[in-house]
Amino acid sequence: MMESVYWAVAVGAIVAGFVQGLSGFAFGMVAMSCWAWFLEPQLAAVLAVCGAWTGQMIAAFTRRRTSYWQILLPSIGLVMLAVLIPVLAGARLYVGISQSTFRAIVLSLLTLSGIAMLVSSVPQLLAR
């Protein structure tokens, strides 16, 4: 049983890392779609946040070294605060939620975000 959890985490992280490498974002969305079926909500949320943050930091430090650090540094604190508050609030909410409810929430959020992305490109398709 424990070995299957390790495989689920590894496969979810590999697929999500591949997608983030291609697109530059969406680690959490892809990883959650894999991990929601195998992991507890608390563990899946922490892994998704840590994996997404790690991927963004790797991307930030491997790009060209001509970054505008004077502009970037003041916003890092604001971004960390904007990430920390929802993570703590989400961890509080995940404590009292069952796995089936968590799966339903993740599925509905993924479905709604996919539909929203498709709908946003419809005017461009019709204009051609």
Short mmCIF file of C-alpha atoms in Angstrom, two decimals:
data_model
loop_
_atom_site.label_atom_id
_atom_site.label_comp_id
_atom_site.label_asym_id
_atom_site.label_seq_id
_atom_site.Cartn_x
_atom_site.Cartn_y
_atom_site.Cartn_z
CA MET A 1 0.00 0.00 0.00
CA MET A 2 2.73 2.45 0.96
CA GLU A 3 4.66 1.73 -2.21
CA SER A 4 1.68 2.73 -4.37
CA VAL A 5 1.58 6.12 -2.62
CA TYR A 6 5.23 6.68 -3.51
CA TRP A 7 4.52 5.77 -7.12
CA ALA A 8 1.52 8.12 -7.22
CA VAL A 9 3.59 11.00 -5.87
CA ALA A 10 6.45 10.29 -8.27
CA VAL A 11 4.27 9.94 -11.37
CA GLY A 12 2.20 13.01 -10.46
CA ALA A 13 5.33 15.08 -9.88
CA ILE A 14 6.95 13.92 -13.13
CA VAL A 15 3.88 14.69 -15.23
CA ALA A 16 3.31 18.03 -13.49
CA GLY A 17 6.98 18.97 -13.82
CA PHE A 18 6.88 18.18 -17.52
CA VAL A 19 3.80 20.38 -18.00
CA GLN A 20 5.36 23.19 -15.98
CA GLY A 21 8.51 22.92 -18.05
CA LEU A 22 6.51 23.29 -21.25
CA SER A 23 4.13 26.00 -20.13
CA GLY A 24 5.88 27.72 -17.22
CA PHE A 25 2.97 27.17 -14.84
CA ALA A 26 0.24 24.66 -13.88
CA PHE A 27 2.30 22.33 -11.67
CA GLY A 28 -0.31 22.43 -8.92
CA MET A 29 -3.25 21.92 -11.25
CA VAL A 30 -1.73 18.89 -12.97
CA ALA A 31 -0.29 17.40 -9.79
CA MET A 32 -3.58 17.76 -7.92
CA SER A 33 -5.44 15.98 -10.70
CA CYS A 34 -3.15 12.98 -10.14
CA TRP A 35 -2.68 13.17 -6.37
CA ALA A 36 -6.31 13.77 -5.42
CA TRP A 37 -7.06 10.11 -6.07
CA PHE A 38 -4.24 8.65 -3.95
CA LEU A 39 -3.27 11.11 -1.20
CA GLU A 40 -4.94 12.79 1.72
CA PRO A 41 -5.95 16.39 1.00
CA GLN A 42 -3.47 17.84 3.51
CA LEU A 43 -0.50 16.04 1.96
CA ALA A 44 -1.58 16.75 -1.62
CA ALA A 45 -1.94 20.47 -0.92
CA VAL A 46 1.48 20.77 0.69
CA LEU A 47 3.16 18.77 -2.08
CA ALA A 48 1.48 20.85 -4.79
CA VAL A 49 2.54 24.16 -3.23
CA CYS A 50 6.11 23.01 -2.58
CA GLY A 51 6.47 21.51 -6.05
CA ALA A 52 5.09 24.58 -7.81
CA TRP A 53 7.27 26.90 -5.76
CA THR A 54 10.37 24.79 -6.41
CA GLY A 55 9.70 24.75 -10.15
CA GLN A 56 9.23 28.51 -10.26
CA MET A 57 12.43 29.10 -8.28
CA ILE A 58 14.41 26.82 -10.59
CA ALA A 59 13.01 28.66 -13.60
CA ALA A 60 13.75 32.06 -12.06
CA PHE A 61 17.36 31.26 -11.30
CA THR A 62 18.19 29.45 -14.55
CA ARG A 63 17.06 32.16 -16.92
CA ARG A 64 19.37 34.89 -18.17
CA ARG A 65 21.31 36.62 -15.43
CA THR A 66 20.33 40.12 -16.55
CA SER A 67 17.38 40.27 -14.18
CA TYR A 68 16.02 43.44 -12.73
CA TRP A 69 16.57 42.59 -9.07
CA GLN A 70 15.83 46.13 -7.92
CA ILE A 71 12.31 45.77 -9.29
CA LEU A 72 11.88 42.13 -8.33
CA LEU A 73 13.02 42.16 -4.69
CA PRO A 74 10.24 44.37 -3.23
CA SER A 75 7.55 42.19 -4.80
CA ILE A 76 8.95 38.93 -3.38
CA GLY A 77 7.63 39.76 0.10
CA LEU A 78 4.22 40.59 -1.31
CA VAL A 79 4.12 37.37 -3.31
CA MET A 80 5.18 35.30 -0.30
CA LEU A 81 2.42 36.92 1.77
CA ALA A 82 -0.12 36.30 -1.00
CA VAL A 83 0.91 32.64 -1.07
CA LEU A 84 1.21 32.10 2.68
CA ILE A 85 -2.27 33.31 3.64
CA PRO A 86 -4.23 31.02 1.25
CA VAL A 87 -2.01 28.06 2.11
CA LEU A 88 -2.67 28.47 5.82
CA ALA A 89 -6.39 29.02 5.24
CA GLY A 90 -6.54 25.99 2.94
CA ALA A 91 -4.74 23.82 5.47
CA ARG A 92 -7.37 24.78 8.05
CA LEU A 93 -10.19 23.92 5.64
CA TYR A 94 -8.66 20.59 4.57
CA VAL A 95 -8.64 19.26 8.13
CA GLY A 96 -12.38 18.71 8.26
CA ILE A 97 -12.96 17.58 4.68
CA SER A 98 -13.37 14.01 3.48
CA GLN A 99 -11.47 12.59 0.54
CA SER A 100 -14.57 12.24 -1.61
CA THR A 101 -15.50 15.89 -1.00
CA PHE A 102 -11.93 16.94 -1.75
CA ARG A 103 -11.98 14.99 -5.02
CA ALA A 104 -15.27 16.59 -6.01
CA ILE A 105 -13.92 20.08 -5.26
CA VAL A 106 -10.70 19.49 -7.22
CA LEU A 107 -12.63 18.00 -10.14
CA SER A 108 -15.07 20.92 -10.25
CA LEU A 109 -12.26 23.50 -10.06
CA LEU A 110 -10.33 21.78 -12.85
CA THR A 111 -13.47 21.51 -14.98
CA LEU A 112 -14.40 25.16 -14.45
CA SER A 113 -10.87 26.40 -15.16
CA GLY A 114 -10.69 24.29 -18.33
CA ILE A 115 -14.02 25.62 -19.54
CA ALA A 116 -12.95 29.19 -18.72
CA MET A 117 -9.77 28.77 -20.77
CA LEU A 118 -11.71 27.36 -23.70
CA VAL A 119 -14.34 30.10 -23.56
CA SER A 120 -11.68 32.82 -23.44
CA SER A 121 -10.34 31.68 -26.83
CA VAL A 122 -13.73 31.39 -28.57
CA PRO A 123 -13.86 35.04 -29.77
CA GLN A 124 -10.43 34.62 -31.37
CA LEU A 125 -11.56 31.49 -33.19
CA LEU A 126 -14.75 33.13 -34.45
CA ALA A 127 -12.91 36.24 -35.68
CA ARG A 128 -10.78 34.24 -38.13
#
